[in-house]
PDB file of C-alpha atoms in Angstrom:
ATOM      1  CA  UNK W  17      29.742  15.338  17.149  1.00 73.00           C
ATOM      2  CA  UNK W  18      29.162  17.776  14.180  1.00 91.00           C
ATOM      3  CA  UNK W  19      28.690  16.502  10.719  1.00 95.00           C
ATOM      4  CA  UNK W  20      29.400  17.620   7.465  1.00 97.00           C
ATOM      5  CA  UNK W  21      27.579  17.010   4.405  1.00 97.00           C
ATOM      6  CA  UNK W  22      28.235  16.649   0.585  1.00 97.00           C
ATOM      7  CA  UNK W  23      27.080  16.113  -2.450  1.00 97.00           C
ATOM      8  CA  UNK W  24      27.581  12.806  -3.579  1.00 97.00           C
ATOM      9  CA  UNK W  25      30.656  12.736  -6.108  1.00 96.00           C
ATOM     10  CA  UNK W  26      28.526  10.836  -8.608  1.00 97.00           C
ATOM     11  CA  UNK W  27      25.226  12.858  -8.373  1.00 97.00           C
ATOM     12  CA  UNK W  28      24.674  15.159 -11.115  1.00 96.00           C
ATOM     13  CA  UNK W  29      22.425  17.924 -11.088  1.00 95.00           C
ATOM     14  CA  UNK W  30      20.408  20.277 -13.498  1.00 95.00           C
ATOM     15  CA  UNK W  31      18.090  23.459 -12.602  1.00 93.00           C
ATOM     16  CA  UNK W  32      14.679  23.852 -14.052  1.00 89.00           C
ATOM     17  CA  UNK W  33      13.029  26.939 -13.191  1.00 87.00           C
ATOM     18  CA  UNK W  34      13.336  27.066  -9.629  1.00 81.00           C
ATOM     19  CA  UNK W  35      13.210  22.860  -9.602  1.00 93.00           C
ATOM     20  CA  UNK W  36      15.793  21.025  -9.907  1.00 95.00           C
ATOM     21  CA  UNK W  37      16.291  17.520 -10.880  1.00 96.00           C
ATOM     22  CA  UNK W  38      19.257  14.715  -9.397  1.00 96.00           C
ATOM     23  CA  UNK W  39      20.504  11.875 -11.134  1.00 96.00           C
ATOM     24  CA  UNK W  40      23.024   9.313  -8.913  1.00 96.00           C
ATOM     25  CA  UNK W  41      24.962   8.109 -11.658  1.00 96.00           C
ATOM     26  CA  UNK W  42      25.845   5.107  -9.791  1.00 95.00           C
ATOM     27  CA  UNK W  43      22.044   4.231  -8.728  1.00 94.00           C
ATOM     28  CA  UNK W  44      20.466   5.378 -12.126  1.00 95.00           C
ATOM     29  CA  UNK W  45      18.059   6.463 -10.230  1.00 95.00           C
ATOM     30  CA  UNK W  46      16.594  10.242 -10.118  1.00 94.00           C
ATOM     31  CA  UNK W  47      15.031  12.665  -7.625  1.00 96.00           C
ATOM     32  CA  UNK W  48      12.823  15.741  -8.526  1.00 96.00           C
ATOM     33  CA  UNK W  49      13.441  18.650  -6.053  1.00 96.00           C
ATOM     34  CA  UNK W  50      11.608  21.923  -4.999  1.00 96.00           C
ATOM     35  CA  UNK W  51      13.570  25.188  -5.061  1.00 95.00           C
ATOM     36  CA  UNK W  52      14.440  23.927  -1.362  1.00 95.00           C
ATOM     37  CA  UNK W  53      15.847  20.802  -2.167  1.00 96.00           C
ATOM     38  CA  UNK W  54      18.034  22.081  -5.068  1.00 96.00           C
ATOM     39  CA  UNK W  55      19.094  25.168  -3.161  1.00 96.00           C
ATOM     40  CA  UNK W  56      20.157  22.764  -0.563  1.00 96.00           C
ATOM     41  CA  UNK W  57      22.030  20.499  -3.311  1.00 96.00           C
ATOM     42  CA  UNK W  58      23.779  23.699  -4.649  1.00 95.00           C
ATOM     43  CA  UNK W  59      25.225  24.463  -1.801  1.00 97.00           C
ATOM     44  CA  UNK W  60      26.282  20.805  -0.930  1.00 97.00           C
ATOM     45  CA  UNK W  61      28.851  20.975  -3.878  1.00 94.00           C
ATOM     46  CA  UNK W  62      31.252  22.018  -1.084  1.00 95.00           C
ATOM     47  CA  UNK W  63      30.984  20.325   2.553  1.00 96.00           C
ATOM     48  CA  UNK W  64      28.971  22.320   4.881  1.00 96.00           C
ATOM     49  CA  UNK W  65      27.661  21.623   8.091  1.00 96.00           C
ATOM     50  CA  UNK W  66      23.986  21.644   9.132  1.00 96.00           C
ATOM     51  CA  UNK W  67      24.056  25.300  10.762  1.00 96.00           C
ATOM     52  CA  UNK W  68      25.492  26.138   7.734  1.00 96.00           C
ATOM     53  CA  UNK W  69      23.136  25.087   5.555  1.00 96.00           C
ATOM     54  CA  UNK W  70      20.527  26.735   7.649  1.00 97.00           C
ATOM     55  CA  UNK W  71      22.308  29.923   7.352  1.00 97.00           C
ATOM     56  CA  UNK W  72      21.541  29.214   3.097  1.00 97.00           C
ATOM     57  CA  UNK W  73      18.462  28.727   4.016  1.00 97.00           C
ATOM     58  CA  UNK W  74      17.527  31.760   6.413  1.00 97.00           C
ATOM     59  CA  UNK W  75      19.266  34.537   3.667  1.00 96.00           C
ATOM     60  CA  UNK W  76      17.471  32.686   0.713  1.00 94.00           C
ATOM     61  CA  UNK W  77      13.973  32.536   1.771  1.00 95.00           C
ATOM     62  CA  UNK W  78      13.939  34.341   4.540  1.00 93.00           C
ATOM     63  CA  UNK W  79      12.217  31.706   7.141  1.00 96.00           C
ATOM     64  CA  UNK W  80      12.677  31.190  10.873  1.00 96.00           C
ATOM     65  CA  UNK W  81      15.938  29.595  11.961  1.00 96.00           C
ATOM     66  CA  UNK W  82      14.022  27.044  13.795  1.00 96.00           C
ATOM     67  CA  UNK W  83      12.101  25.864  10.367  1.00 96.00           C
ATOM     68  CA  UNK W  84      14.720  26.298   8.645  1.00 96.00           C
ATOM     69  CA  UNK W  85      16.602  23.370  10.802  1.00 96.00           C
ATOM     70  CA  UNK W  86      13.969  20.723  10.873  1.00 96.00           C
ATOM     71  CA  UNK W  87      13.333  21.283   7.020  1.00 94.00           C
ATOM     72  CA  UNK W  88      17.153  20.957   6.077  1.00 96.00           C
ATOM     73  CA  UNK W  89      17.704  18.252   8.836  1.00 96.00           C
ATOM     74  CA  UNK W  90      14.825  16.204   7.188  1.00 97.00           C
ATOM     75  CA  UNK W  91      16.218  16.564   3.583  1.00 97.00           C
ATOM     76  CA  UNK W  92      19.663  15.723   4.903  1.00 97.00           C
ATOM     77  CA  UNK W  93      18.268  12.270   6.590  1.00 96.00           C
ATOM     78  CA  UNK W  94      16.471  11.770   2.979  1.00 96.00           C
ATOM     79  CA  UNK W  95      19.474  12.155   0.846  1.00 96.00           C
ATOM     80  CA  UNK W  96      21.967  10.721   2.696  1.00 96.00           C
ATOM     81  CA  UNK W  97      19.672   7.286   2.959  1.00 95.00           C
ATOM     82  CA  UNK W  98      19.183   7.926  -1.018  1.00 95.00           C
ATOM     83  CA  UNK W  99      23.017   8.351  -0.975  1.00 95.00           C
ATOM     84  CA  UNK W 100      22.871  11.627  -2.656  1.00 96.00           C
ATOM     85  CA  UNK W 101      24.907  13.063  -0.339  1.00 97.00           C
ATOM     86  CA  UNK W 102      27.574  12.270   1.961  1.00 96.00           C
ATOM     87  CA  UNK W 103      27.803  12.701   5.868  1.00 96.00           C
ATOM     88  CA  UNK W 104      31.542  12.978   7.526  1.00 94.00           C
ATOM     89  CA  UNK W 105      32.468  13.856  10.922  1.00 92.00           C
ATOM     90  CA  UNK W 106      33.595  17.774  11.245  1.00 75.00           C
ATOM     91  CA  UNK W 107      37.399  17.507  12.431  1.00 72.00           C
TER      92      UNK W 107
END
């Protein structure tokens, strides 16, 4: 079964020089991020898939696929318990 991830609909977010920062409007609550983490968020505006994330990470910072997966997988599994984003099954 693949996923697909989201941003939450009622997360905002806002860049800070290469850190970002993520308000859930619903929770109140916020999240600092390293350029990682908002990268990551950026490209969760639209649903994407873990291999494609990796793929955003790879170009970006130019890292080993393999690092690359257990970094975004472990972000994913953070956000989506923090219910900043969304996880959907891939039709």
């Amino acid at each position: 079964m693949t996923l697909r991830y989201a941003r939450h609909p009622n997360v905002r977010l806002t860049a800070l020089e290469g850190e970002g920062v993520a308000l859930h409007l619903d929770t109140r609550r916020y999240f600092t991020l390293n350029e990682t983490g908002l990268t990551m968020l950026e490209a969760l505006k639209e649903p994407r898939t873990l291999e494609e994330l990796v793929s955003v990470l790879v170009e970006k910072f130019e890292v080993a696929p393999g690092v690359a997966s257990s970094t975004a997988q472990a972000f994913l599994d953070h956000c989506v318990s923090a219910e900043l984003i969304v996880a959907t099954k891939a039709p």
